[in-house]
Short mmCIF file of C-alpha atoms in Angstrom, two decimals:
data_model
loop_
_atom_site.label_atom_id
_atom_site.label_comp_id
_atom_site.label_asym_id
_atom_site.label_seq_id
_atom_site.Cartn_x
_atom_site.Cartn_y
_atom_site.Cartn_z
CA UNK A 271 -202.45 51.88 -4.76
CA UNK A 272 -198.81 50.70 -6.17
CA UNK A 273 -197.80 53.57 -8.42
CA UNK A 274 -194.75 53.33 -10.15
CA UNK A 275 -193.54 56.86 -11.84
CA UNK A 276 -191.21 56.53 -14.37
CA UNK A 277 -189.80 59.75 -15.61
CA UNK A 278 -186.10 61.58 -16.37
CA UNK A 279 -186.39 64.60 -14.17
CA UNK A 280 -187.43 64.27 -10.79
CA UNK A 281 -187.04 66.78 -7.39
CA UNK A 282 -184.79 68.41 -6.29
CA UNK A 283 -184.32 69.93 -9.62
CA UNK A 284 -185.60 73.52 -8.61
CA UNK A 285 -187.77 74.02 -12.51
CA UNK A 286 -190.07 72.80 -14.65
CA UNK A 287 -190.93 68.77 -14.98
CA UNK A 288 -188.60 67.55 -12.55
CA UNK A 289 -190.38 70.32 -9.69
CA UNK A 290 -193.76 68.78 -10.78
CA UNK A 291 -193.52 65.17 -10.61
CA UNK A 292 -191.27 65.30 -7.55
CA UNK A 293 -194.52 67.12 -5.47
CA UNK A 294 -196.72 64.83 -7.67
CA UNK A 295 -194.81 61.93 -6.07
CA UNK A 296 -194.48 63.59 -2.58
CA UNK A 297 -197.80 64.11 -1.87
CA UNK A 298 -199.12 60.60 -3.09
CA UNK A 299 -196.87 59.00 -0.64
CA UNK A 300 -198.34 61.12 2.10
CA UNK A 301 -201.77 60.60 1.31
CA UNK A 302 -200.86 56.10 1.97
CA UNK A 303 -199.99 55.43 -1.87
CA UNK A 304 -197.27 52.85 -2.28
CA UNK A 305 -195.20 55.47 -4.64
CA UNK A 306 -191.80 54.08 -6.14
CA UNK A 307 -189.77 56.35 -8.49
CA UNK A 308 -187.29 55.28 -11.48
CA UNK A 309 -185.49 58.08 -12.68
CA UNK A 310 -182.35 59.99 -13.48
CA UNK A 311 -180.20 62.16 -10.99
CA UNK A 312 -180.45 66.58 -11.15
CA UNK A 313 -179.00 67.93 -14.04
CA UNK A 314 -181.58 69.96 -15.52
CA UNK A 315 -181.62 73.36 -16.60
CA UNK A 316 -177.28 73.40 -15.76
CA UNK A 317 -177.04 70.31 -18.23
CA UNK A 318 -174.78 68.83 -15.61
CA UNK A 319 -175.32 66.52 -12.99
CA UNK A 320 -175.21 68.06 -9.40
CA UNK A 321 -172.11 67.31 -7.89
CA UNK A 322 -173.73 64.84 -4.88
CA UNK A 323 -175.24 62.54 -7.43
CA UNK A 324 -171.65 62.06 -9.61
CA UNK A 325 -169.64 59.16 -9.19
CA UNK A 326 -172.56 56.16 -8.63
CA UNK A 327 -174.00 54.47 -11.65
CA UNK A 328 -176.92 53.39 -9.63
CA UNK A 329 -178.51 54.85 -6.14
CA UNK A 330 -181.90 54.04 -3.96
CA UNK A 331 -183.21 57.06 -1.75
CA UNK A 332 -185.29 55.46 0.62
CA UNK A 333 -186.78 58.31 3.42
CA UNK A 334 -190.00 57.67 6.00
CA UNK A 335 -192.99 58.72 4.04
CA UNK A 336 -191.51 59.71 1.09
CA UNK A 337 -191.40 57.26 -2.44
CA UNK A 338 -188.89 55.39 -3.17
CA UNK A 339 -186.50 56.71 -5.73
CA UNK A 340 -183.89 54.88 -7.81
CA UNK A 341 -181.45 57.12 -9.49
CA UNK A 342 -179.80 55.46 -12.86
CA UNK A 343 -177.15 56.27 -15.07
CA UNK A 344 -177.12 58.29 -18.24
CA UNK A 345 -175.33 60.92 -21.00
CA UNK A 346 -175.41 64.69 -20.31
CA UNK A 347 -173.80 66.28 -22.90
CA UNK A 348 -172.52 69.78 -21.68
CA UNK A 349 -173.49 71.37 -24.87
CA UNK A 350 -176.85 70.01 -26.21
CA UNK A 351 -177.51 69.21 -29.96
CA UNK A 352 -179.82 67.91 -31.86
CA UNK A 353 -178.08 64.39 -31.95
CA UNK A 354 -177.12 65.04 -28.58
CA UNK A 355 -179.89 65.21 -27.28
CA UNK A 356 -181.10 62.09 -28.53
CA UNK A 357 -178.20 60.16 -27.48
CA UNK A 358 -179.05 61.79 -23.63
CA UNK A 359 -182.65 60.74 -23.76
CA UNK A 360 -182.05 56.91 -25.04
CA UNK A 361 -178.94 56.52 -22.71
CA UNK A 362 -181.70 57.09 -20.12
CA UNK A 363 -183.84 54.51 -21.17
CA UNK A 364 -181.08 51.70 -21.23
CA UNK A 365 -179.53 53.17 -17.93
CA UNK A 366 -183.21 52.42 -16.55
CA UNK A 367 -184.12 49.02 -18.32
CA UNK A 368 -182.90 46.57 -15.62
CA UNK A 369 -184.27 48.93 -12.84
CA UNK A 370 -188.00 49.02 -14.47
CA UNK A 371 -187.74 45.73 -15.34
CA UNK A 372 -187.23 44.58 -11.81
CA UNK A 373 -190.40 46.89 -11.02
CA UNK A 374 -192.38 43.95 -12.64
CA UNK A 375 -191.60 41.96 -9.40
CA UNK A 376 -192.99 44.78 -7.03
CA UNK A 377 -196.43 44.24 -9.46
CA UNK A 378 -197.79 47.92 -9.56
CA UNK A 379 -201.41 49.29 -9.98
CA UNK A 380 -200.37 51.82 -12.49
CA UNK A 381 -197.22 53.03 -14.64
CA UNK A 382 -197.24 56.29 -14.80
CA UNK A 383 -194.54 58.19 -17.54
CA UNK A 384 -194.24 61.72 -18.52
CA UNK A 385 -193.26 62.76 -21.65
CA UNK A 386 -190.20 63.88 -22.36
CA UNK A 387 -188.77 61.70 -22.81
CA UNK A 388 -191.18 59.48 -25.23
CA UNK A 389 -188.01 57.33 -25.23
CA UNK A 390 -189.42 55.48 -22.06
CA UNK A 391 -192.97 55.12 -23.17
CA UNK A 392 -192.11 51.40 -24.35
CA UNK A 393 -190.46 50.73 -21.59
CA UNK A 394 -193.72 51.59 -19.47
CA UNK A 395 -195.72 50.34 -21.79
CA UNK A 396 -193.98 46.92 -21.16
CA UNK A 397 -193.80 46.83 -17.20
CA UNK A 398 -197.42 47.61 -17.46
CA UNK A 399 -198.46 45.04 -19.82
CA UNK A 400 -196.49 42.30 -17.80
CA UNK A 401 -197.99 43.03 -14.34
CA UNK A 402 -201.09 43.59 -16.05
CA UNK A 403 -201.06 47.42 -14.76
CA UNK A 404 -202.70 50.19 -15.80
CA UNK A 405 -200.53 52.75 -18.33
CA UNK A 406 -200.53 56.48 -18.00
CA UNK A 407 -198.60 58.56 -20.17
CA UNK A 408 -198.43 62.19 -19.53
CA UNK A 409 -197.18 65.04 -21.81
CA UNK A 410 -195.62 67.92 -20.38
CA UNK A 411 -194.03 68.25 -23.70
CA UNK A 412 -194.95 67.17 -27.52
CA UNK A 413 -191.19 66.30 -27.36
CA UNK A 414 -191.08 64.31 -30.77
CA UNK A 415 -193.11 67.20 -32.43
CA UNK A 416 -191.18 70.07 -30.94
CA UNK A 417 -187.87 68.51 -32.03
CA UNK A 418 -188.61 69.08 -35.54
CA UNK A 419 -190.42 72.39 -35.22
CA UNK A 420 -187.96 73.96 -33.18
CA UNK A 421 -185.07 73.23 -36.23
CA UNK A 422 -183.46 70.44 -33.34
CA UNK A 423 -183.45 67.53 -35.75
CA UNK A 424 -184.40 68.13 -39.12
CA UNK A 425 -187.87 67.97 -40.77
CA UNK A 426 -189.84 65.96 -43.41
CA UNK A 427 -187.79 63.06 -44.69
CA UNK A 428 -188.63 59.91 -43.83
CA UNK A 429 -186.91 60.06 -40.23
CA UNK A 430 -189.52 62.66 -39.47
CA UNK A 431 -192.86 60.07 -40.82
CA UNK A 432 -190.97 57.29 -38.93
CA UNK A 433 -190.79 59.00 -35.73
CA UNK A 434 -194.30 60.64 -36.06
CA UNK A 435 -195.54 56.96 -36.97
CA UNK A 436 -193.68 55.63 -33.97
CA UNK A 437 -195.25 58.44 -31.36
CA UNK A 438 -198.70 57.94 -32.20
CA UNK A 439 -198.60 53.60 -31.88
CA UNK A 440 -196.95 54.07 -28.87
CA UNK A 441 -199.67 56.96 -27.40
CA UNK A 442 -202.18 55.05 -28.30
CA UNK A 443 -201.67 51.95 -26.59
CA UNK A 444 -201.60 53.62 -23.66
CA UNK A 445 -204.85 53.08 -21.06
CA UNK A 446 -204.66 56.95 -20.08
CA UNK A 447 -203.05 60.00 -22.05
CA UNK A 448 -203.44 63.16 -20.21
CA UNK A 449 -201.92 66.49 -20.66
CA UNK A 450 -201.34 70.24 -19.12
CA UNK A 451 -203.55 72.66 -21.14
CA UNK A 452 -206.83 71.90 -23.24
CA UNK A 453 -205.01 72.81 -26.46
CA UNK A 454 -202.24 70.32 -25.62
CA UNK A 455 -205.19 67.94 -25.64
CA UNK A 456 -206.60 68.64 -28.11
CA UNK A 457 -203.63 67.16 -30.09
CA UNK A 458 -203.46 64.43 -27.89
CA UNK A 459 -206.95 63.73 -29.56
CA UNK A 460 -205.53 63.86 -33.14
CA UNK A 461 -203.00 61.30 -32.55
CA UNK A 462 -206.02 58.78 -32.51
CA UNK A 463 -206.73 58.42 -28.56
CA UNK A 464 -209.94 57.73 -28.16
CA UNK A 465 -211.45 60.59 -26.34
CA UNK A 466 -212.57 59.07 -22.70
CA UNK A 467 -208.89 58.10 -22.28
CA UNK A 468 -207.57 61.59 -22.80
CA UNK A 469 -207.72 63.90 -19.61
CA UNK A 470 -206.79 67.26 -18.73
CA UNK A 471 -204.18 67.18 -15.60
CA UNK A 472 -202.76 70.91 -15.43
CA UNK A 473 -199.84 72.21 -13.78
CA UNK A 474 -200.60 73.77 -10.58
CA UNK A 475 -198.89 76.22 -7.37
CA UNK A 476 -198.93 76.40 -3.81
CA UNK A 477 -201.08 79.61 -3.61
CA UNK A 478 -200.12 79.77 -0.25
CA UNK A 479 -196.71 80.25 -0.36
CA UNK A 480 -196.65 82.31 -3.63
CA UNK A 481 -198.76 84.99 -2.96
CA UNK A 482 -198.81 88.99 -4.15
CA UNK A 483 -196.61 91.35 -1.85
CA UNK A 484 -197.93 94.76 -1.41
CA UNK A 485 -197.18 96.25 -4.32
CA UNK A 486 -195.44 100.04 -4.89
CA UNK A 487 -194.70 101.82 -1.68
CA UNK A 488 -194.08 98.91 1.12
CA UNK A 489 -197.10 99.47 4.02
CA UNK A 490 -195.20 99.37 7.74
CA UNK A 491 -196.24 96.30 8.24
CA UNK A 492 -194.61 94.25 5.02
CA UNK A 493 -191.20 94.17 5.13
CA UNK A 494 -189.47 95.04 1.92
CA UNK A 495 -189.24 93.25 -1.25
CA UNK A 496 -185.35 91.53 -0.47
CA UNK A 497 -184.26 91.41 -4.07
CA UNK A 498 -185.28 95.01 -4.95
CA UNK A 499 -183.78 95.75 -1.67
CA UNK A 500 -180.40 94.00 -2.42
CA UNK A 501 -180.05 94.90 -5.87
CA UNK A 502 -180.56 98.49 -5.29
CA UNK A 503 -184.24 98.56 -7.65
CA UNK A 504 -186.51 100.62 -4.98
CA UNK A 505 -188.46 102.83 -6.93
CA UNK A 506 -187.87 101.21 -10.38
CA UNK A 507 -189.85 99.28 -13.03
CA UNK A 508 -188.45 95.92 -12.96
CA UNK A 509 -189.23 93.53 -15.93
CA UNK A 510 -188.27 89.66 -15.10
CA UNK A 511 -187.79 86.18 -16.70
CA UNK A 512 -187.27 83.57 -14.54
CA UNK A 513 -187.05 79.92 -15.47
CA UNK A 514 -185.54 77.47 -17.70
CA UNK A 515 -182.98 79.60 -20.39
CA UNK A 516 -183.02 77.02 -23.49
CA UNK A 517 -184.38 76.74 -27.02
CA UNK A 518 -187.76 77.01 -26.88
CA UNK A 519 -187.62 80.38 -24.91
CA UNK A 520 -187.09 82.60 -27.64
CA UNK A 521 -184.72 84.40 -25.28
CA UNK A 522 -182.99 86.05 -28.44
CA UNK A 523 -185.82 88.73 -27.84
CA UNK A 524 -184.95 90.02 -24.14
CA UNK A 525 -181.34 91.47 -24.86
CA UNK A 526 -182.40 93.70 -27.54
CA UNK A 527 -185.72 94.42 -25.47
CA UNK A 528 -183.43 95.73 -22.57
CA UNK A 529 -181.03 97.47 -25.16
CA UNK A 530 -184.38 99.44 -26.82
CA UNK A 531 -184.79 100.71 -22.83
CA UNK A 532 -181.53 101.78 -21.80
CA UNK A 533 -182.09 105.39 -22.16
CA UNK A 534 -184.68 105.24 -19.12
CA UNK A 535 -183.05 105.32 -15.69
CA UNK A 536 -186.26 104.18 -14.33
CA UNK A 537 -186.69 100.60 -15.81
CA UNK A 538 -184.53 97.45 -15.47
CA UNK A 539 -184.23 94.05 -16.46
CA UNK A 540 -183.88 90.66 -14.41
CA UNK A 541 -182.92 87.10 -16.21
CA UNK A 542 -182.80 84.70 -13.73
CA UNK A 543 -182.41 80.98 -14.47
CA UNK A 544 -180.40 78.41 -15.88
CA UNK A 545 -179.55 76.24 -19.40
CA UNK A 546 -177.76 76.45 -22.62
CA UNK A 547 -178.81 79.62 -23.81
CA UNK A 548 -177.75 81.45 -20.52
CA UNK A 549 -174.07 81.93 -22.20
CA UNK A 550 -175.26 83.49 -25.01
CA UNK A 551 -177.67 85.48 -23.58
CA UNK A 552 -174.87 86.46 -21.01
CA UNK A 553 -172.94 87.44 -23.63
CA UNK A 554 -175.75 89.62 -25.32
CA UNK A 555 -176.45 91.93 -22.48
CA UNK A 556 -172.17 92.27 -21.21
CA UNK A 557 -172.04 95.57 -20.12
CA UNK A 558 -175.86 97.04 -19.84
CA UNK A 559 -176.39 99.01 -16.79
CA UNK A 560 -180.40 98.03 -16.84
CA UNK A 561 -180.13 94.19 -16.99
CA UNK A 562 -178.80 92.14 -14.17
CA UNK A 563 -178.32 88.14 -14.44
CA UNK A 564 -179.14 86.21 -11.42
CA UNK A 565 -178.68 82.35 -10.78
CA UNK A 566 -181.32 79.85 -10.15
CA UNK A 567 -182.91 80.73 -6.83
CA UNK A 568 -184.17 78.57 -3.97
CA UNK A 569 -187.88 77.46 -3.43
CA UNK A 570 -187.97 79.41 -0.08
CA UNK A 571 -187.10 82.33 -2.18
CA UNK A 572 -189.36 82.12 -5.05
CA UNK A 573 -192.11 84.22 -4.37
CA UNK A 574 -189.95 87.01 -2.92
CA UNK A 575 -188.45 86.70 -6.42
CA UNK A 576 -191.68 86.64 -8.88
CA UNK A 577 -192.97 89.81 -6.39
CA UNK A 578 -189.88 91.58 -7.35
CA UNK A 579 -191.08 92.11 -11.08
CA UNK A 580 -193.49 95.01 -11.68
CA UNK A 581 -194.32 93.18 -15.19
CA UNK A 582 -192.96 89.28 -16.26
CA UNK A 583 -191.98 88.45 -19.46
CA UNK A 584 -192.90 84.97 -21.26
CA UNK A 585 -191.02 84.70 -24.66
CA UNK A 586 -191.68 82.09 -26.91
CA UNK A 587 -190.38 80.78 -29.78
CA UNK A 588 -192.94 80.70 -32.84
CA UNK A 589 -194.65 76.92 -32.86
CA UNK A 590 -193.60 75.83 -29.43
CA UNK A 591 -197.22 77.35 -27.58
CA UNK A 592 -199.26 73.97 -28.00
CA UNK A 593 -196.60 71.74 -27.91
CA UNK A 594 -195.04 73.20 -24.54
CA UNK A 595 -196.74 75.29 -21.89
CA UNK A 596 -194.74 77.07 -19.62
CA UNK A 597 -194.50 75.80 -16.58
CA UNK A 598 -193.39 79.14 -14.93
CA UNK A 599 -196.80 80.58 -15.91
CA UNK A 600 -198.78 79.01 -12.84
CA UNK A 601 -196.03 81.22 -10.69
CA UNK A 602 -196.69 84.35 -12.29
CA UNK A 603 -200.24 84.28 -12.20
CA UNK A 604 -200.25 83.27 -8.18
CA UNK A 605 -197.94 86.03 -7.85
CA UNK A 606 -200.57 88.46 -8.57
CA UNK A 607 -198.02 90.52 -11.77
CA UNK A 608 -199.17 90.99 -15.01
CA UNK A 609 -197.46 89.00 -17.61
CA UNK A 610 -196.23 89.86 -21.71
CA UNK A 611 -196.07 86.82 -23.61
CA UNK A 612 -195.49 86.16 -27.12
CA UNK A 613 -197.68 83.63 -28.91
CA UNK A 614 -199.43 83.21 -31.92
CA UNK A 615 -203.38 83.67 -31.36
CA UNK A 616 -205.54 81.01 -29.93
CA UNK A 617 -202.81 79.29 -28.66
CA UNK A 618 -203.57 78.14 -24.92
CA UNK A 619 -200.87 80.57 -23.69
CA UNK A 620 -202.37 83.03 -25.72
CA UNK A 621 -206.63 81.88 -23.99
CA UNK A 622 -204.88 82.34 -20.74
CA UNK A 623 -203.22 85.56 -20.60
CA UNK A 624 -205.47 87.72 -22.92
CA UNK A 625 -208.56 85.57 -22.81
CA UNK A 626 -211.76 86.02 -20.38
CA UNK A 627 -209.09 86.44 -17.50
CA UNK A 628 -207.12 88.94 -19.11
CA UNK A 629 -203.60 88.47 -16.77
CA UNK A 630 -201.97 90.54 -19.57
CA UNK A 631 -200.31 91.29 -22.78
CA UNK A 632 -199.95 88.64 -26.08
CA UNK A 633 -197.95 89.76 -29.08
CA UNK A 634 -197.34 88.19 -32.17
CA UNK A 635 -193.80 85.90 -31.97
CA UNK A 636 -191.02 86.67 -32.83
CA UNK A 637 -192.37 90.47 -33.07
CA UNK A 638 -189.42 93.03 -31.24
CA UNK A 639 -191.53 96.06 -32.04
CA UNK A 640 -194.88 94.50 -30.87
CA UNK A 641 -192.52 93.39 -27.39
CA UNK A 642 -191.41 96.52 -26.86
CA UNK A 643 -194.72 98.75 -27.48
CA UNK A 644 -196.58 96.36 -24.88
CA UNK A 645 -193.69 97.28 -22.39
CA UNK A 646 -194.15 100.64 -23.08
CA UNK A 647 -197.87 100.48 -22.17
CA UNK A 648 -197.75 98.76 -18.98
CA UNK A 649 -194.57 100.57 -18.08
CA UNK A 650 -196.92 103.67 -18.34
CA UNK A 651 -200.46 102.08 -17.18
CA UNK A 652 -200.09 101.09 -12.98
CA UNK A 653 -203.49 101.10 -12.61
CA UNK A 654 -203.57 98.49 -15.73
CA UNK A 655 -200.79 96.44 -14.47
CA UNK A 656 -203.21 96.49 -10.92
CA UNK A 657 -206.09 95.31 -12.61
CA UNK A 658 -204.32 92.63 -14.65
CA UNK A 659 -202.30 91.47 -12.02
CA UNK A 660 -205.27 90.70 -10.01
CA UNK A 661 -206.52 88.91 -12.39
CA UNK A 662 -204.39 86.69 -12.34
CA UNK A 663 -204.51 85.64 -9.05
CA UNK A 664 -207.78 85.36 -8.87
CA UNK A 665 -207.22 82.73 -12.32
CA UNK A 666 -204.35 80.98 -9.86
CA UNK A 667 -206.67 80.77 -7.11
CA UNK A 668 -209.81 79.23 -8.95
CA UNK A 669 -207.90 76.80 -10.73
CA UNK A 670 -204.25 75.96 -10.08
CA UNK A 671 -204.22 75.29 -6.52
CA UNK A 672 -202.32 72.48 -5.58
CA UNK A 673 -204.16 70.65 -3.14
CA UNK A 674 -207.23 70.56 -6.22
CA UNK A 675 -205.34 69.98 -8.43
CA UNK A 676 -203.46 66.97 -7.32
CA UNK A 677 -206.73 65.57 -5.11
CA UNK A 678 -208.45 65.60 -8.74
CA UNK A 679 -205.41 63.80 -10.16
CA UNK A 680 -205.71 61.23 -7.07
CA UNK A 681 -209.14 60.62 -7.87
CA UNK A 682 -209.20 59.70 -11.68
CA UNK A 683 -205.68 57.46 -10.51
CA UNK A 684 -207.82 55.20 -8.21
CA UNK A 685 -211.34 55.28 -10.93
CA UNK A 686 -208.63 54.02 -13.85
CA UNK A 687 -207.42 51.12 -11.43
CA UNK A 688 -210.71 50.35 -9.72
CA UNK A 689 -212.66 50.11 -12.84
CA UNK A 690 -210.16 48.32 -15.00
CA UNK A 691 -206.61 48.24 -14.51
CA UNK A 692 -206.32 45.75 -17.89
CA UNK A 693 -207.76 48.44 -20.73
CA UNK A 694 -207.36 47.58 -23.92
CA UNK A 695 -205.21 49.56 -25.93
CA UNK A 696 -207.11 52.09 -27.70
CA UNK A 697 -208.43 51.67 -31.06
CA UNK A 698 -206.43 54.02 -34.04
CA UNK A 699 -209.11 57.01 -34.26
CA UNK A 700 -209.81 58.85 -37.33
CA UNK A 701 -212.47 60.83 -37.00
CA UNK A 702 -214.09 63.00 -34.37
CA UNK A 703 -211.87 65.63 -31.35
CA UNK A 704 -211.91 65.11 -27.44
CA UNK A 705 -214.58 66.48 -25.51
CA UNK A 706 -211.99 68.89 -23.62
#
């Protein structure tokens, strides 16, 4: 097939979207897809663009059995806002019009767009309907819906009805709508897709390179943990968060967390990552003895870092569970650690952590004292970190694998193009949920 992605973040970035669609991408091209790539250059979680990729408006990388990849201009503002942000995401979409538009010429099988940014769905939408292509939107975020309910552009009004209006014409014209957790779509559903275009396409890991380490004391044979080693944390309880720092994290939890734990010698607190709330975070825990900040880490070092934790720690803001899903979660759970989350019950973060698998610990958002008394449990329960830990693996394992993941993904591509590449848009929907 001729599969054009279309999408703002794209490898190397080292976290969330931009880590997914980039092996997404790879392993296409490997398997004889014709795979091109319109996108912008790294600058996410740093909200600046990696010093390489400055100083060229436009750029092809063009490598032997890899997609093609053009690179296009747009606005990274060094502090995002609200209106910011929205200048970023439609400078993207005008940086990338005459490079999608030429796209029409190379006459792709399928356009395939992830939201964020919705900004490009009518871009795709138009490629595809011009070449006659199938269109597949996918949503890593509800970007247009998290906007408002995360306080980044302001709610009700008629700006709000207007942009809701716009998000659901738009989604459902679309031949294929899929999403990363059943409760994502599930709302994809009430946006009036018609339910046999809406599919479940998860997130996934390489289960075998992130892996559990032995865990307490290190058997001959396994070398020592290298971050517990270099940081001096043999023997301790170490609590991490690793990922993307920005405003849907609910970060604002972690520094009084560590602060509530500072008495006890024993436990300590890594925040590794990257974004615009780093600053402020940094500034929250100046001067604690049992927190230490750590930059963004290579790949080749991930799973020695998510096998340093004895416990993770997933804070979210309240409202953000079903629009986002972490995409740091598939990590944890092949890393074989338990995991505290906050989320609001029967949210999908919520199904997968204290569900059937039980990988760990939910409490209420937004909730300090709720945080710290499920620290305090696992802190004093190995045998229950053990148990949950292994459960998540064994969740990682039987359904985030890469390879079955993506090979799924590869097969529902070449069904949606075989059977009919020329879909109708789908019909507005009123009544009735999706079948996932």
């Amino acid at each position: 097939m001729r599969i054009l992605i279309y999408g703002l973040n794209y490898h190397p970035e080292l976290t969330g979207i931009g880590k997914y669609t980039g092996e997404m991408a790879s392993w296409l091209a490997r398997r004889g897809h014709e795979v091109r790539v319109v996108t912008a250059p790294p600058y996410y979680p740093s909200w600046s663009i990696r010093e390489d990729y400055r100083g060229k408006r436009y750029r092809t990388e063009k490598h032997p059995g890899e997609p093609v990849v053009y690179r296009t201009p747009l606005y990274v503002p060094a502090k995002p806002t609200g209106i910011k942000r929205m200048a970023h995401l439609f400078s993207f979409m005008l940086g990338s019009l005459p490079v999608m538009l030429r796209q029409c010429l190379w006459n792709p099988d399928v356009v395939f767009t992830v939201e964020p940014t919705f900004f490009g769905a009518p871009l795709a939408l138009l490629v595809a309907r011009a070449t006659g292509a199938a269109s597949w939107l996918h949503v890593q975020d509800f970007e247009v819906e998290a906007a408002f309910d995360l306080g980044l552009l302001p709610a009700q009004g008629p700006v709000h009805a207007l942009a809701l209006g716009l998000e659901q014409a738009f989604t459902r014209a679309f031949t294929r709508v899929s999403s990363i957790s059943h409760k994502m779509v599930e709302r994809a559903a009430t946006k009036g897709v018609a339910a046999d275009r809406i599919t479940l396409f998860p997130n996934w890991v390489d289960i075998d390179s992130v892996y559990p380490q032995t865990p307490g004391p290190q058997d001959p044979a396994t070398p020592p943990n290298s971050f517990r080693r270099e940081l001096n944390l043999e023997g301790k309880t170490v609590l991490l968060y690793a990922g993307n720092m920005g405003a849907k994290q609910g970060l604002e939890l972690l520094a009084p967390l560590a602060a509530s734990f500072e008495h006890d010698p024993s436990v300590h607190f890594l925040f590794c990552g990257d974004g615009a709330f780093r600053p402020t975070l940094e500034s929250l825990v100046n001067g604690r003895s049992n927190v230490t900040l750590l930059p963004l880490q290579p790949l080749e070092r991930l799973n020695d870092l998510l096998n340093a934790a004895d416990i993770h720690l997933l804070p979210q803001r309240a409202g953000a569970a079903d629009l986002v899903m972490p995409s740091k979660l598939t990590g944890i759970l092949s890393s074989g650690r338990p995991v505290i989350a906050t989320a609001d019950p029967g949210t999908q973060v919520a199904r997968v952590i204290a569900g059937a698998t039980s990988c760990g610990l939910v409490v209420p958002t937004e909730d300090p004292a709720a945080l710290h008394a499920a620290v305090e449990r696992l802190i004093a329960d190995p045998a229950l970190r053990t148990r949950l830990g292994a459960n998540a693996r064994c969740y990682a394992v039987r359904h985030l694998g890469r390879q079955q993941v993506l090979q799924q993904f590869e097969s529902d591509l070449i069904s949606l193009v075989s059977s009919s590449a020329k879909l109708a848009p789908s019909p507005p929907q009123h009544e009735g949920e999706s079948t996932f």
